[in-house]
Amino acid sequence: STVICVFEEDSIQIDEDLLQNSERSLETLVSVGMQLGIARKKRAEMDL
Amino acid sequence: MGNGGSRRGDSSSSSDSESKSSRVSRLRQKLHDYRQSHFHRRRRSSGLSSHLNSLSSADDFAGIALLTLIRAEMKFKDKWLACVSLGEQTFRTEISDNTDKPVWNSEKKLLLERNGPHVARISIFETNRVSKNNFIGYCEIDLLEFLDLDSDSDAHVFDLLDPSSNDMVVGNISLSCAIEDPFETEKNFARRILSVVDYDEDGTLSFSEFSDLVNGFGNQVLATKKEELFKAADTNGDGVVSMDELAALLAIQQEKEPLINSCPVCGEILQVADKLNTMIHLTLCFDEGTGNQVMTGGFLTDKQASYGWIFKLSEWAHYSSYNVGLKSGSSASHILVFDRRKKRLVEELIDGKIVLSMRALYQSNIGLRLMDKGAKEILQSISERQGKKMNSVESAEDIPKFLEFFKDQINMGEVKYPLQHFKTFNEFFIRELKPGARPIACMEHDDVAISAADSRLMAFKSAEDSLRLWIKGRKFSVHGLLGKDICPNAFVNGSIVIFRLAPQDYHRFHLPVSGVIEKFVDIPGSLYTVNPIAVNSKYCNVFTENKRTVSIISTTHFGKVAFIAIGATMVGSMTFLKKEGDFVKKGDEFGYFSFGG
């Protein structure tokens, strides 16, 4: 079974390690509750 | 530190702790000294501006650790081998004699980086079968904590735990770990590369030997330039380059105009700006296959390293970074996944027969045409029958066998109810966990999204990326995934995260974000497998053809989030614990998958 989450464009900054593994076609073993990403709005505030 | 816990090494004499600073603090001091000397050297050689680079690379460096697996004490006699896994690397020892006290004395240099993996897993296998080894015990050791132990002795003893029951000790292993002085690393490196081209073994390099060395590092400098470099290196003017002169040249030249562009052992292109890590890379590469009882490397996981005769075929297997995950074609017999918590690769084996049948069905046009001619109905029927069977009282008898099969992957200690609580297999399959078993990241911050399931995850910035890198079904689209009852506009090029649950996983899914549930839409469909073999098939469109339920969650920080639960072969039943209009908090239980159609 599988769950897919689709976020609106530019709404989330997914954690870099997850993106990097996926770019290598490598799945990442995760558990419920681990951080997935941060809202882009928040990210922009932090960058400022 | 790790799970071994029972540090029984000779650490008793700690009376003069003042004089006996920890090895890590000594290492830190060495690194400090190293940085200071490097800084002054750089000021002399290339001006102040370049030293920042050096400091940054030195800051990233923790050191080379020499790990030695000395011996073990097991509870029965056998021929034993041990594997060490750290990050994406696994090494194995030789196989011991038939004994209950195997001695290996095998050592391996491992690179410890500040933010890199530092928990080593030691796995012990018995090897009395021809092609299959049995995993008997393991321990996990945080090497940075190990190095921090104050002790007169470098060797420590750790309990080996039974993979099927974390409380049971099946033996112990004695090992040591030491950090190499960065100065020593630099010196050893110069000595090692000198020996590679020092054909007459006189401990110095003539011009022709020096010239070969420069070529070996992938540097295409002109002959006149080589002469110039050689003269610069030969500071005492005796016509040859000594080890010290070579070390000095490499240190200075690598900053000005790097000599070392690629590793002569593995061919990897080296980062020009990162001299320190270049030196470490080459040191570790040159170290392969030499030294005292050095462990064999080139493996990705401990399972791979423990294979019997098969290991001979894969001993030097090399995986480029782009095919490390799913193996395609005839090699599709296992899937490698990266364990985020432990920062290392683990191997998910698929039964060979299943692989063949999945490939036949999902990776060929003919297979899919067969699927159209009735196989879909068969999959539906199998799933419904499986549902009935798994809801029967008799099915509870399968639970112990299931636990045995996945003995190192299911932790019963975190399950809410004891085993006898489950009256059917399906009840066990949808087991709940104890409160707090899954900590929620940044619980008070709704602008941080979390993982929705214990799973193997793929994440892509856009649908386009997901198609380029993972989902190969020709008909996949976000529109198709969401179905015709949901307006797809906001999601069309949004980020996609795929959580794949394996049979042994905790099968409840949780909310990744906080918000209000706007709606649920059930979409009927097939029950193809969601295994990567099918997802990676251009002929199969599992995500857009399988039975699924789409829910839309309206959030403050992420806008709308589409949450799609997709049924699969045999596990086609989805139950939701929330309803439309509910306010939900990230981490809340959202529903579960169970056996059935």
JSON list of C-alpha atoms in Angstrom, two decimals, chain B residues 27 40 97 109 146 148 164 182-183 217 230 246 271 332 338 348 380-381 394 422 561 573 585:
[
{"chain": "B", "resi": 27, "resn": "LEU", "atom": "CA", "xyz": [41.74, 14.90, 18.52]},
{"chain": "B", "resi": 40, "resn": "HIS", "atom": "CA", "xyz": [50.14, 30.12, 8.88]},
{"chain": "B", "resi": 97, "resn": "ASP", "atom": "CA", "xyz": [37.59, -21.41, 12.16]},
{"chain": "B", "resi": 109, "resn": "LYS", "atom": "CA", "xyz": [39.93, 2.75, 8.37]},
{"chain": "B", "resi": 146, "resn": "PHE", "atom": "CA", "xyz": [33.35, 5.21, 21.75]},
{"chain": "B", "resi": 148, "resn": "ASP", "atom": "CA", "xyz": [35.27, 9.66, 23.93]},
{"chain": "B", "resi": 164, "resn": "SER", "atom": "CA", "xyz": [14.54, -11.14, 16.84]},
{"chain": "B", "resi": 182, "resn": "PRO", "atom": "CA", "xyz": [45.78, 14.33, 10.96]},
{"chain": "B", "resi": 183, "resn": "PHE", "atom": "CA", "xyz": [49.54, 14.94, 10.72]},
{"chain": "B", "resi": 217, "resn": "PHE", "atom": "CA", "xyz": [46.74, 11.84, -10.67]},
{"chain": "B", "resi": 230, "resn": "PHE", "atom": "CA", "xyz": [60.11, 18.96, -9.64]},
{"chain": "B", "resi": 246, "resn": "LEU", "atom": "CA", "xyz": [56.76, 15.60, -1.63]},
{"chain": "B", "resi": 271, "resn": "GLN", "atom": "CA", "xyz": [37.09, 18.14, -5.40]},
{"chain": "B", "resi": 332, "resn": "ALA", "atom": "CA", "xyz": [16.05, -6.75, -9.81]},
{"chain": "B", "resi": 338, "resn": "PHE", "atom": "CA", "xyz": [18.54, 4.53, 2.87]},
{"chain": "B", "resi": 348, "resn": "GLU", "atom": "CA", "xyz": [15.00, -5.08, 1.17]},
{"chain": "B", "resi": 380, "resn": "GLN", "atom": "CA", "xyz": [-9.35, -8.34, -7.01]},
{"chain": "B", "resi": 381, "resn": "SER", "atom": "CA", "xyz": [-10.55, -11.83, -6.19]},
{"chain": "B", "resi": 394, "resn": "GLU", "atom": "CA", "xyz": [-7.21, -19.32, 12.30]},
{"chain": "B", "resi": 422, "resn": "PHE", "atom": "CA", "xyz": [-4.57, -10.02, 18.41]},
{"chain": "B", "resi": 561, "resn": "VAL", "atom": "CA", "xyz": [-2.70, 19.29, 0.60]},
{"chain": "B", "resi": 573, "resn": "SER", "atom": "CA", "xyz": [-8.88, -2.11, 2.19]},
{"chain": "B", "resi": 585, "resn": "LYS", "atom": "CA", "xyz": [-3.48, 18.02, 14.04]}
]
